[in-house]
Coordinates of C-alpha atoms in Angstrom, one line a residue:
X1 CA 108.2 106.2 77.2
X2 CA 109.5 109.4 78.8
X3 CA 107.8 112.6 79.2
X4 CA 109.3 115.6 77.9
X5 CA 111.9 118.0 79.6
X6 CA 110.2 121.0 79.3
X7 CA 106.8 122.5 79.0
X8 CA 104.8 124.8 78.1
X9 CA 102.6 126.7 80.5
X10 CA 99.3 129.0 79.2
X11 CA 98.2 132.1 80.5
X12 CA 95.5 131.2 83.2
X13 CA 96.9 128.0 84.0
X14 CA 99.2 126.6 86.4
X15 CA 101.7 123.3 86.4
X16 CA 101.8 120.1 89.1
X17 CA 104.3 118.0 88.5
X18 CA 104.4 114.8 90.2
X19 CA 107.5 112.4 89.8
X20 CA 107.9 112.2 85.7
X21 CA 104.6 113.5 84.7
X22 CA 103.3 117.3 84.7
X23 CA 99.1 118.4 83.8
X24 CA 98.3 122.3 83.5
X25 CA 95.3 123.1 86.4
X26 CA 93.1 126.0 85.8
X27 CA 92.1 128.7 88.0
X28 CA 88.5 127.3 88.5
X29 CA 88.1 123.4 90.2
X30 CA 86.8 121.7 86.8
X31 CA 88.4 118.5 87.5
X32 CA 89.2 117.4 91.1
X33 CA 93.5 117.1 92.2
X34 CA 93.9 116.3 95.4
X35 CA 98.7 116.9 96.0
X36 CA 98.3 114.8 99.3
X37 CA 96.9 111.6 97.2
X38 CA 100.7 111.5 95.7
X39 CA 101.3 108.6 98.0
X40 CA 98.0 106.9 96.8
X41 CA 99.6 107.0 92.9
X42 CA 103.2 106.0 94.1
X43 CA 101.3 102.8 95.8
X44 CA 99.5 102.2 92.6
X45 CA 102.3 102.2 90.5
X46 CA 104.2 100.4 92.6
X47 CA 101.2 97.5 93.3
X48 CA 100.8 97.4 89.1
X49 CA 104.2 97.3 88.3
X50 CA 105.0 94.3 90.5
X51 CA 101.2 92.6 89.9
X52 CA 102.7 93.2 86.1
X53 CA 105.8 91.2 87.4
X54 CA 104.1 88.2 88.8
X55 CA 101.4 88.2 85.6
X56 CA 105.0 87.4 83.4
X57 CA 106.3 85.1 85.6
X58 CA 103.3 82.9 85.6
X59 CA 102.4 83.2 81.6
X60 CA 106.2 82.4 81.0
X61 CA 105.9 79.3 83.5
X62 CA 103.4 78.2 81.8
X63 CA 104.6 78.8 78.2
X64 CA 108.0 76.9 79.4
X65 CA 105.8 73.7 80.4
X66 CA 103.7 74.0 77.2
X67 CA 106.7 73.8 75.4
X68 CA 108.9 71.1 77.3
X69 CA 105.5 68.9 76.8
X70 CA 105.9 69.4 73.3
X71 CA 109.6 69.0 72.5
X72 CA 108.8 65.7 74.8
X73 CA 105.6 65.0 72.6
X74 CA 107.4 65.4 69.2
X75 CA 111.3 63.2 70.7
X76 CA 108.5 60.5 71.2
X77 CA 106.4 60.5 68.4
X78 CA 108.3 58.8 66.1
X79 CA 109.4 55.4 67.9
X80 CA 107.6 55.9 71.3
X81 CA 104.3 55.9 68.6
X82 CA 105.9 53.0 66.5
X83 CA 105.9 50.8 69.6
X84 CA 103.2 51.0 70.1
X85 CA 102.2 49.8 66.7
X86 CA 104.5 47.0 67.2
X87 CA 102.1 44.1 68.9
X88 CA 99.2 44.8 67.0
X89 CA 100.7 45.2 63.6
X90 CA 98.7 42.9 61.1
X91 CA 100.5 43.8 58.0
X92 CA 103.7 41.7 59.1
X93 CA 106.2 44.4 58.5
X94 CA 109.3 44.4 60.8
X95 CA 110.0 48.0 62.8
X96 CA 112.4 48.9 61.2
X97 CA 110.2 49.1 57.9
X98 CA 107.6 50.9 59.2
X99 CA 109.9 53.5 60.8
X100 CA 109.7 56.5 58.5
X101 CA 112.7 57.6 56.1
X102 CA 115.7 59.4 57.7
X103 CA 116.4 61.1 54.3
X104 CA 113.4 64.1 54.8
X105 CA 113.5 66.6 57.1
X106 CA 113.7 65.3 60.7
X107 CA 112.5 67.5 63.8
X108 CA 115.2 67.0 65.9
X109 CA 114.8 69.7 68.6
X110 CA 117.8 71.7 66.7
X111 CA 115.1 74.8 65.0
X112 CA 116.1 77.6 66.9
X113 CA 113.6 78.5 70.5
X114 CA 110.8 80.7 69.8
X115 CA 111.2 83.4 73.0
X116 CA 108.6 84.0 75.5
X117 CA 107.4 87.6 74.6
X118 CA 105.9 89.2 77.4
X119 CA 102.3 90.1 78.0
X120 CA 101.1 93.5 77.4
X121 CA 98.0 94.6 79.5
X122 CA 95.6 97.6 78.9
X123 CA 94.7 99.7 82.0
X124 CA 91.2 101.4 82.7
X125 CA 90.9 104.1 85.1
X126 CA 87.3 104.8 85.5
X127 CA 86.9 108.6 87.0
X128 CA 90.3 110.9 85.9
X129 CA 89.4 113.8 86.3
X130 CA 92.8 115.6 85.6
X131 CA 94.0 112.0 84.0
X132 CA 97.2 112.7 86.6
X133 CA 97.5 109.2 87.5
X134 CA 96.8 107.7 83.7
X135 CA 99.3 109.6 82.7
X136 CA 101.7 108.4 85.5
X137 CA 100.5 104.6 84.6
X138 CA 101.5 105.6 81.1
X139 CA 105.4 106.8 81.9
X140 CA 106.4 104.9 84.6
X141 CA 104.8 101.3 84.4
X142 CA 106.5 98.9 81.6
X143 CA 104.8 96.4 79.4
X144 CA 101.5 99.1 79.3
X145 CA 100.1 98.3 76.3
X146 CA 97.9 101.8 76.8
X147 CA 95.5 103.2 79.2
X148 CA 91.8 104.2 78.7
X149 CA 91.0 107.0 80.8
X150 CA 87.2 108.3 81.1
X151 CA 85.0 110.7 83.0
X152 CA 82.0 111.9 82.7
X153 CA 82.5 115.8 83.0
X154 CA 83.7 117.7 79.3
X155 CA 85.1 119.6 81.5
X156 CA 87.2 116.8 83.1
X157 CA 87.4 115.4 79.9
X158 CA 89.2 118.8 78.1
X159 CA 91.5 118.5 81.0
X160 CA 92.6 115.2 80.2
X161 CA 93.3 115.7 76.2
X162 CA 95.1 118.7 77.5
X163 CA 97.3 116.8 79.8
X164 CA 98.2 113.6 77.4
X165 CA 99.4 116.0 74.8
X166 CA 101.8 118.2 77.2
X167 CA 103.0 114.8 78.2
X168 CA 103.5 113.5 74.3
X169 CA 100.9 110.0 75.3
X170 CA 98.9 111.4 72.3
X171 CA 98.0 109.9 68.8
X172 CA 99.9 111.7 66.3
X173 CA 102.1 111.5 63.1
X174 CA 105.0 110.2 62.9
X175 CA 107.7 112.7 60.7
X176 CA 108.8 111.4 57.4
X177 CA 112.1 112.0 56.0
X178 CA 112.4 114.4 53.6
X179 CA 112.3 113.2 49.7
X180 CA 110.3 109.7 50.9
X181 CA 107.1 108.2 49.7
X182 CA 106.0 106.2 52.2
X183 CA 103.0 107.7 53.8
X184 CA 102.9 108.7 57.6
X185 CA 102.6 106.1 60.1
X186 CA 100.3 106.9 63.2
X187 CA 101.4 106.2 66.5
X188 CA 98.5 105.4 68.4
X189 CA 97.7 107.0 71.6
X190 CA 99.0 105.4 75.2
X191 CA 96.8 107.1 77.2
X192 CA 93.2 106.8 75.2
X193 CA 90.2 109.5 76.5
X194 CA 86.8 109.0 76.8
X195 CA 83.7 110.4 77.9
X196 CA 81.1 109.1 79.3
X197 CA 79.4 107.1 81.8
X198 CA 82.1 104.8 84.2
X199 CA 79.5 101.5 84.7
X200 CA 78.6 102.0 80.7
X201 CA 82.7 101.8 79.7
X202 CA 82.9 99.0 82.3
X203 CA 80.1 96.7 80.9
X204 CA 80.9 97.3 77.2
X205 CA 84.1 95.2 78.7
X206 CA 83.0 92.6 80.2
X207 CA 82.5 90.5 77.5
X208 CA 85.7 88.1 77.5
X209 CA 87.3 89.7 74.6
X210 CA 87.0 92.6 75.7
X211 CA 87.7 92.7 79.1
X212 CA 91.1 94.7 80.3
X213 CA 94.0 93.6 82.8
X214 CA 93.3 96.1 85.1
X215 CA 90.8 98.6 86.4
X216 CA 91.6 101.3 88.8
X217 CA 88.7 103.0 90.9
X218 CA 89.1 106.3 92.4
X219 CA 86.1 108.2 92.9
X220 CA 85.2 110.9 95.6
X221 CA 83.2 109.4 97.6
X222 CA 82.3 105.8 98.0
X223 CA 83.1 103.4 95.1
X224 CA 80.0 101.4 95.4
X225 CA 78.3 102.1 91.8
X226 CA 81.0 101.3 90.0
X227 CA 82.3 97.5 91.5
X228 CA 79.5 95.7 90.0
X229 CA 81.2 96.7 86.6
X230 CA 84.3 96.5 87.7
X231 CA 84.1 92.7 89.0
X232 CA 83.1 91.9 85.4
X233 CA 84.7 93.4 83.1
X234 CA 88.7 92.5 84.6
X235 CA 90.8 90.0 83.3
X236 CA 91.0 86.5 85.3
X237 CA 93.9 87.1 87.0
X238 CA 93.6 91.0 86.3
X239 CA 94.4 93.6 89.0
X240 CA 91.4 95.7 90.9
X241 CA 92.4 98.7 92.6
X242 CA 89.7 100.0 94.9
X243 CA 89.2 103.5 96.5
X244 CA 86.4 104.7 99.4
X245 CA 87.0 108.2 100.8
X246 CA 84.1 107.8 102.5
X247 CA 85.3 106.9 105.4
X248 CA 82.1 109.0 107.7
X249 CA 80.4 105.8 106.3
X250 CA 82.3 103.3 106.6
X251 CA 84.0 103.6 110.4
X252 CA 81.5 105.2 112.6
X253 CA 77.4 104.3 113.2
X254 CA 76.8 107.9 112.4
X255 CA 74.9 106.6 108.8
X256 CA 74.3 102.5 109.3
X257 CA 71.8 102.6 107.0
X258 CA 73.9 104.6 104.4
X259 CA 76.9 102.0 105.0
X260 CA 74.3 99.0 104.4
X261 CA 73.3 99.8 101.1
X262 CA 76.3 100.5 99.8
X263 CA 78.2 97.9 101.1
X264 CA 75.3 95.4 101.9
X265 CA 76.9 95.7 106.3
X266 CA 76.5 97.8 109.6
X267 CA 79.9 99.4 110.2
X268 CA 81.6 98.9 113.7
X269 CA 81.7 101.8 116.5
X270 CA 85.6 100.3 118.0
X271 CA 88.7 102.0 117.9
X272 CA 89.3 98.9 115.5
X273 CA 87.0 100.8 112.8
X274 CA 88.8 101.2 110.1
X275 CA 89.9 97.2 109.7
X276 CA 86.7 96.9 109.6
X277 CA 85.8 99.0 107.1
X278 CA 88.3 97.5 104.5
X279 CA 86.4 94.6 105.7
X280 CA 83.2 96.1 104.9
X281 CA 84.3 96.8 101.3
X282 CA 85.7 93.5 100.4
X283 CA 82.8 91.7 101.8
X284 CA 81.1 94.2 98.9
X285 CA 84.2 92.9 96.4
X286 CA 83.5 89.4 97.3
X287 CA 80.1 89.2 97.1
X288 CA 79.4 90.8 94.1
X289 CA 82.3 89.1 92.3
X290 CA 80.6 85.5 93.6
X291 CA 77.4 86.9 91.4
X292 CA 79.3 86.0 87.7
X293 CA 81.1 82.9 89.3
X294 CA 84.3 84.9 90.6
X295 CA 85.8 85.2 93.7
X296 CA 88.7 88.3 94.7
X297 CA 92.2 87.2 96.1
X298 CA 93.0 90.2 98.8
X299 CA 96.7 91.1 97.7
X300 CA 97.3 94.3 100.5
X301 CA 94.6 96.6 101.8
X302 CA 95.2 99.4 103.2
X303 CA 93.3 101.8 105.6
X304 CA 95.7 105.6 105.1
X305 CA 94.3 109.4 106.4
X306 CA 91.1 110.0 105.5
X307 CA 90.7 106.8 102.7
X308 CA 90.7 103.3 102.0
X309 CA 93.0 101.5 99.3
X310 CA 92.3 98.1 98.4
X311 CA 94.0 96.2 95.3
X312 CA 92.5 92.5 94.8
X313 CA 92.4 90.3 92.4
X314 CA 89.6 88.5 90.4
X315 CA 89.8 85.2 89.3
X316 CA 87.0 82.6 88.1
X317 CA 86.3 79.3 90.1
X318 CA 82.7 78.0 91.0
X319 CA 85.1 76.1 93.8
X320 CA 86.4 79.2 95.3
X321 CA 83.2 81.5 95.2
X322 CA 81.5 78.9 97.7
X323 CA 84.4 79.0 99.9
X324 CA 83.2 82.8 100.0
X325 CA 80.5 81.3 102.5
X326 CA 82.6 80.6 105.3
X327 CA 85.0 83.8 104.9
X328 CA 82.1 85.6 105.6
X329 CA 81.1 86.7 109.0
X330 CA 78.6 89.1 111.5
X331 CA 80.9 90.4 114.8
X332 CA 79.1 90.9 118.3
X333 CA 80.8 94.2 119.0
X334 CA 80.7 95.4 123.4
X335 CA 79.2 99.0 123.9
X336 CA 81.9 99.1 126.9
X337 CA 85.2 97.2 126.6
X338 CA 85.1 97.0 123.0
X339 CA 85.9 93.3 123.0
X340 CA 84.1 91.7 119.8
X341 CA 82.6 87.7 119.3
X342 CA 83.2 86.2 115.6
X343 CA 80.3 84.3 114.0
X344 CA 80.9 83.1 110.8
X345 CA 78.2 82.3 108.0
X346 CA 79.2 78.9 106.9
X347 CA 82.1 76.5 107.4
X348 CA 83.7 74.5 105.3
X349 CA 84.1 70.4 106.0
X350 CA 86.0 67.7 104.5
X351 CA 85.3 64.2 103.7
X352 CA 88.1 61.8 101.7
X353 CA 86.8 58.8 100.1
X354 CA 88.1 55.3 99.9
X355 CA 90.3 56.5 96.8
X356 CA 91.5 59.6 98.4
X357 CA 90.1 62.3 96.6
X358 CA 88.8 65.3 98.8
X359 CA 85.0 66.0 98.2
X360 CA 84.1 69.5 100.3
X361 CA 81.0 70.3 102.3
X362 CA 79.8 73.9 102.9
X363 CA 77.3 74.0 106.3
X364 CA 75.5 76.5 108.1
X365 CA 77.6 77.7 111.1
X366 CA 76.6 77.2 115.0
X367 CA 75.5 80.3 116.8
X368 CA 75.6 82.9 118.5
X369 CA 78.9 83.2 120.2
X370 CA 77.9 84.6 123.1
X371 CA 74.8 85.7 125.1
X372 CA 73.3 89.1 124.3
X373 CA 75.1 90.9 127.0
X374 CA 79.2 91.2 127.3
X375 CA 80.6 88.7 129.3
X376 CA 83.8 90.6 130.1
X377 CA 81.5 93.9 131.6
X378 CA 78.5 92.8 131.5
X379 CA 77.4 96.2 128.8
X380 CA 75.1 95.9 125.6
X381 CA 76.5 94.0 122.4
X382 CA 76.0 95.7 118.8
X383 CA 76.0 93.8 115.5
X384 CA 78.8 94.4 113.4
X385 CA 78.6 93.4 109.1
X386 CA 78.5 90.7 107.8
X387 CA 81.7 91.6 106.4
X388 CA 85.1 89.8 105.1
X389 CA 86.5 87.9 107.9
X390 CA 89.3 86.1 105.9
X391 CA 93.0 87.5 105.0
X392 CA 93.7 91.3 103.9
X393 CA 96.8 90.9 102.3
X394 CA 99.0 88.5 100.8
X395 CA 102.5 88.6 101.9
X396 CA 104.5 87.5 99.2
X397 CA 102.9 90.1 97.0
X398 CA 103.9 92.7 99.9
X399 CA 107.2 91.4 100.0
X400 CA 107.2 91.2 96.3
X401 CA 106.2 95.2 96.3
X402 CA 108.4 96.5 99.3
X403 CA 111.7 94.7 97.2
X404 CA 110.7 96.8 94.4
X405 CA 110.2 100.2 96.2
X406 CA 113.6 99.7 98.5
X407 CA 115.0 99.1 94.6
X408 CA 113.6 102.4 93.0
X409 CA 113.3 105.2 96.0
X410 CA 114.5 107.3 93.8
X411 CA 111.7 107.2 92.0
X412 CA 108.5 107.4 94.2
X413 CA 108.6 111.1 96.1
X414 CA 106.4 108.9 99.3
X415 CA 109.3 105.9 98.9
X416 CA 109.7 106.3 102.9
X417 CA 106.2 106.2 103.7
X418 CA 105.5 103.5 101.4
X419 CA 108.6 101.3 103.3
X420 CA 107.2 102.1 106.8
X421 CA 103.6 101.4 105.8
X422 CA 104.5 97.9 103.8
X423 CA 107.0 96.8 106.0
X424 CA 104.0 96.7 109.0
X425 CA 101.7 95.5 106.4
X426 CA 104.0 92.2 105.7
X427 CA 104.3 91.4 109.6
X428 CA 100.7 91.9 110.2
X429 CA 98.8 88.7 111.4
X430 CA 95.7 87.6 109.9
X431 CA 93.5 87.7 112.6
X432 CA 90.9 90.5 112.6
X433 CA 90.9 93.9 114.7
X434 CA 93.9 95.0 116.9
X435 CA 93.9 96.8 120.1
X436 CA 95.9 99.7 121.8
X437 CA 97.6 99.6 125.4
X438 CA 95.9 102.6 126.4
X439 CA 91.8 102.3 125.2
X440 CA 92.2 98.8 127.1
X441 CA 94.0 100.8 130.4
X442 CA 90.8 103.3 130.3
X443 CA 88.5 100.9 130.4
X444 CA 90.1 99.6 133.6
X445 CA 91.0 103.0 134.9
X446 CA 94.3 101.8 135.3
X447 CA 98.4 103.9 134.7
X448 CA 99.0 102.4 131.0
X449 CA 101.5 99.8 130.3
X450 CA 103.7 100.1 127.2
X451 CA 103.4 98.6 123.9
X452 CA 106.6 96.5 124.6
X453 CA 105.6 95.7 127.5
X454 CA 101.7 94.2 126.4
X455 CA 103.4 93.2 123.6
X456 CA 105.8 90.6 125.8
X457 CA 103.3 89.8 128.4
X458 CA 101.3 88.9 124.9
X459 CA 104.1 86.0 123.7
X460 CA 104.6 85.2 127.1
X461 CA 101.4 83.6 127.4
X462 CA 102.1 81.8 124.3
X463 CA 99.7 83.9 121.6
X464 CA 101.4 85.7 118.8
X465 CA 101.7 89.6 118.2
X466 CA 101.9 92.1 115.7
X467 CA 101.5 95.9 115.0
X468 CA 98.9 97.3 112.6
X469 CA 99.5 99.8 109.8
X470 CA 96.2 101.1 110.4
X471 CA 96.2 102.6 113.8
X472 CA 99.8 104.2 115.6
X473 CA 100.5 102.3 118.8
X474 CA 98.8 99.5 117.7
X475 CA 98.8 95.6 118.0
X476 CA 97.3 92.6 116.5
X477 CA 97.3 89.1 118.6
X478 CA 95.9 85.7 118.3
X479 CA 93.9 86.3 121.4
X480 CA 90.5 86.7 123.4
X481 CA 89.7 90.0 124.5
X482 CA 89.4 87.5 128.1
X483 CA 93.1 86.8 127.5
X484 CA 94.7 90.6 127.4
X485 CA 92.0 91.3 130.0
X486 CA 93.5 88.7 132.1
X487 CA 97.1 90.0 131.0
X488 CA 96.1 93.7 132.7
X489 CA 93.9 92.8 135.7
X490 CA 97.6 90.8 136.4
X491 CA 99.2 94.7 135.6
X492 CA 96.3 95.9 138.1
X493 CA 97.8 93.7 141.2
X494 CA 100.8 95.8 141.1
X495 CA 99.8 99.0 139.8
X496 CA 96.2 99.4 141.8
X497 CA 93.1 101.7 141.1
X498 CA 91.7 103.8 143.1
X499 CA 87.9 102.4 143.5
X500 CA 86.9 105.3 144.7
X501 CA 87.2 107.2 141.5
X502 CA 84.8 104.3 139.9
X503 CA 81.2 104.6 139.5
X504 CA 79.0 102.1 140.9
X505 CA 77.6 101.9 137.6
X506 CA 80.5 101.6 135.3
X507 CA 81.9 98.6 133.2
X508 CA 85.6 99.1 134.9
X509 CA 84.2 97.4 138.0
X510 CA 82.8 94.6 136.6
X511 CA 86.1 93.9 134.6
X512 CA 88.1 94.4 137.7
X513 CA 85.9 91.9 139.8
X514 CA 87.6 88.7 138.0
X515 CA 90.2 87.6 139.0
X516 CA 93.1 86.7 136.8
X517 CA 93.5 83.4 135.7
X518 CA 97.1 83.5 135.0
X519 CA 100.2 85.3 136.1
X520 CA 101.0 87.6 133.2
X521 CA 105.1 88.7 132.5
X522 CA 106.0 91.4 131.5
X523 CA 109.5 91.3 131.1
X524 CA 110.8 91.9 128.1
X525 CA 110.8 88.8 125.4
X526 CA 113.0 88.8 122.4
X527 CA 110.3 88.9 120.2
X528 CA 108.7 92.1 121.6
X529 CA 110.5 94.3 118.7
X530 CA 110.3 93.4 115.1
X531 CA 111.8 93.9 111.9
X532 CA 109.8 97.4 111.1
X533 CA 110.5 98.3 114.9
X534 CA 114.4 97.8 114.6
X535 CA 114.6 100.4 112.0
X536 CA 113.4 103.7 111.7
X537 CA 110.7 103.9 109.3
X538 CA 107.4 106.9 108.7
X539 CA 104.6 104.1 109.8
X540 CA 101.9 106.6 109.9
X541 CA 101.5 110.2 108.1
X542 CA 101.9 113.3 109.6
X543 CA 99.9 116.2 108.3
X544 CA 101.9 117.5 105.7
X545 CA 100.2 120.9 105.1
X546 CA 98.1 122.8 106.8
X547 CA 94.6 122.5 105.4
X548 CA 95.1 118.8 105.0
X549 CA 92.1 116.8 104.1
X550 CA 90.3 115.1 101.2
X551 CA 90.0 118.6 98.8
X552 CA 86.7 120.5 97.2
X553 CA 84.2 118.4 95.4
X554 CA 85.1 119.5 91.7
X555 CA 82.7 122.4 90.3
X556 CA 81.4 123.0 94.2
X557 CA 82.1 126.2 95.3
X558 CA 81.0 128.0 98.2
X559 CA 77.2 129.5 98.8
X560 CA 78.6 132.8 100.0
X561 CA 81.6 133.1 97.3
X562 CA 78.6 132.6 94.6
X563 CA 76.7 135.7 96.5
X564 CA 79.6 137.9 96.4
X565 CA 80.4 137.1 92.8
X566 CA 76.6 138.4 92.7

């Protein structure tokens, strides 16, 4: 369904266009819209389209397998079934006498084969505001049956109805030819607007026959109050899209009590706090789903600008729910050098029986992994988590989304940035957290080696290296912080530090007091340049507008402005 070519703009409204859709914005801030979030909406369209193709490919494969089994059963049904009966026949009839007559109708497989019908899916956007996201989903995603656009605010619902009608996605009667006696047909709405509480709406869809295929949560602030309902109302194998913009809670230790109440864990105070924010939200999704015998499979988890955006599939499988225990960990984070030490909650032990059957036993993990002081710099350790310790991306899914974006660059206004971020995410290692050479160099009070030199030294030492999407100039590696510090100690041997500039109580003295356990090689390694580094990509966002940020809460007014109006 394509959007109308021209739009009529009533007085007192402004027209906001995005891709093939347009909405009317009133002068008052009754319904929230942030134009900077176009990247979020573009990425969501691409991910849902890719997920839809994946789901239909899975359903078609199962359908063809079932069709092959039926055909094989039908082919073997006559002769095969008779041969099986022949040895135990007591009637004395021969196989020819017992065979069915060839005069009647016979299913020889010459009937026209039925074709696979792609699955049409339903999307629920729990917090729609202006309805722009739902309208774009209805316009741009094939095989969408309809989109449920919900909001609690009457003003937002009024804006949604207006915008849905503007884009010709509302319910309406189809015109009947003149002179025809037929009743006019009613075209169902492609976007169904609902006014109500988001949690109540999702709980009403939690029964298996009422579940939806995709749930999108994009609130102003935290998505925590809506996650319990969301994980219940998604179909098996369905997609859950979650945005959280409360990064002051997730990515700092300013409000650890609020982070614990929302996400069930403590945040991290370190340069890798934005990846920790993703893992805290994934932990909330995993534990919320586990209560109902469901588990989540992270497809794509991104830290973007001032928010995090996650795409996960939700399945029902008790055995996979048990594995969540071993994918959860607490981290001891050094307050000095930012080294981290992982303390997993559980471990999985495989037992193979004499018949070859594999039984999984779940055990509590040993601990603690470290003493009360950091072994590297002797600083105090702080506890972070519990949080998700497993992979945060599915490489195959990310590759599929990237291929889709590259084939449809003209359909996304932010395609350049999408390609850059997806390319980096595809190459990311599954190990937790990242570091920047500049931060490590600041701990040593030394000249900073280049990104290429640091990556090459790690690769020469036998470790894996990748970039991280969450921070410019960052690296992810399979090496421990002790290995990284040894590389920097080798660097300091060639680039000495002025110890008279280092205070006696500084952690730097403790770091420099140790000798490196190996000689690092900073010569350029052939694998230090990744595929994403070979082409010019927009990997990290630059400020798009002068007053750039999350935007004001809908309906909020400045106190001074209110006094002035009076």
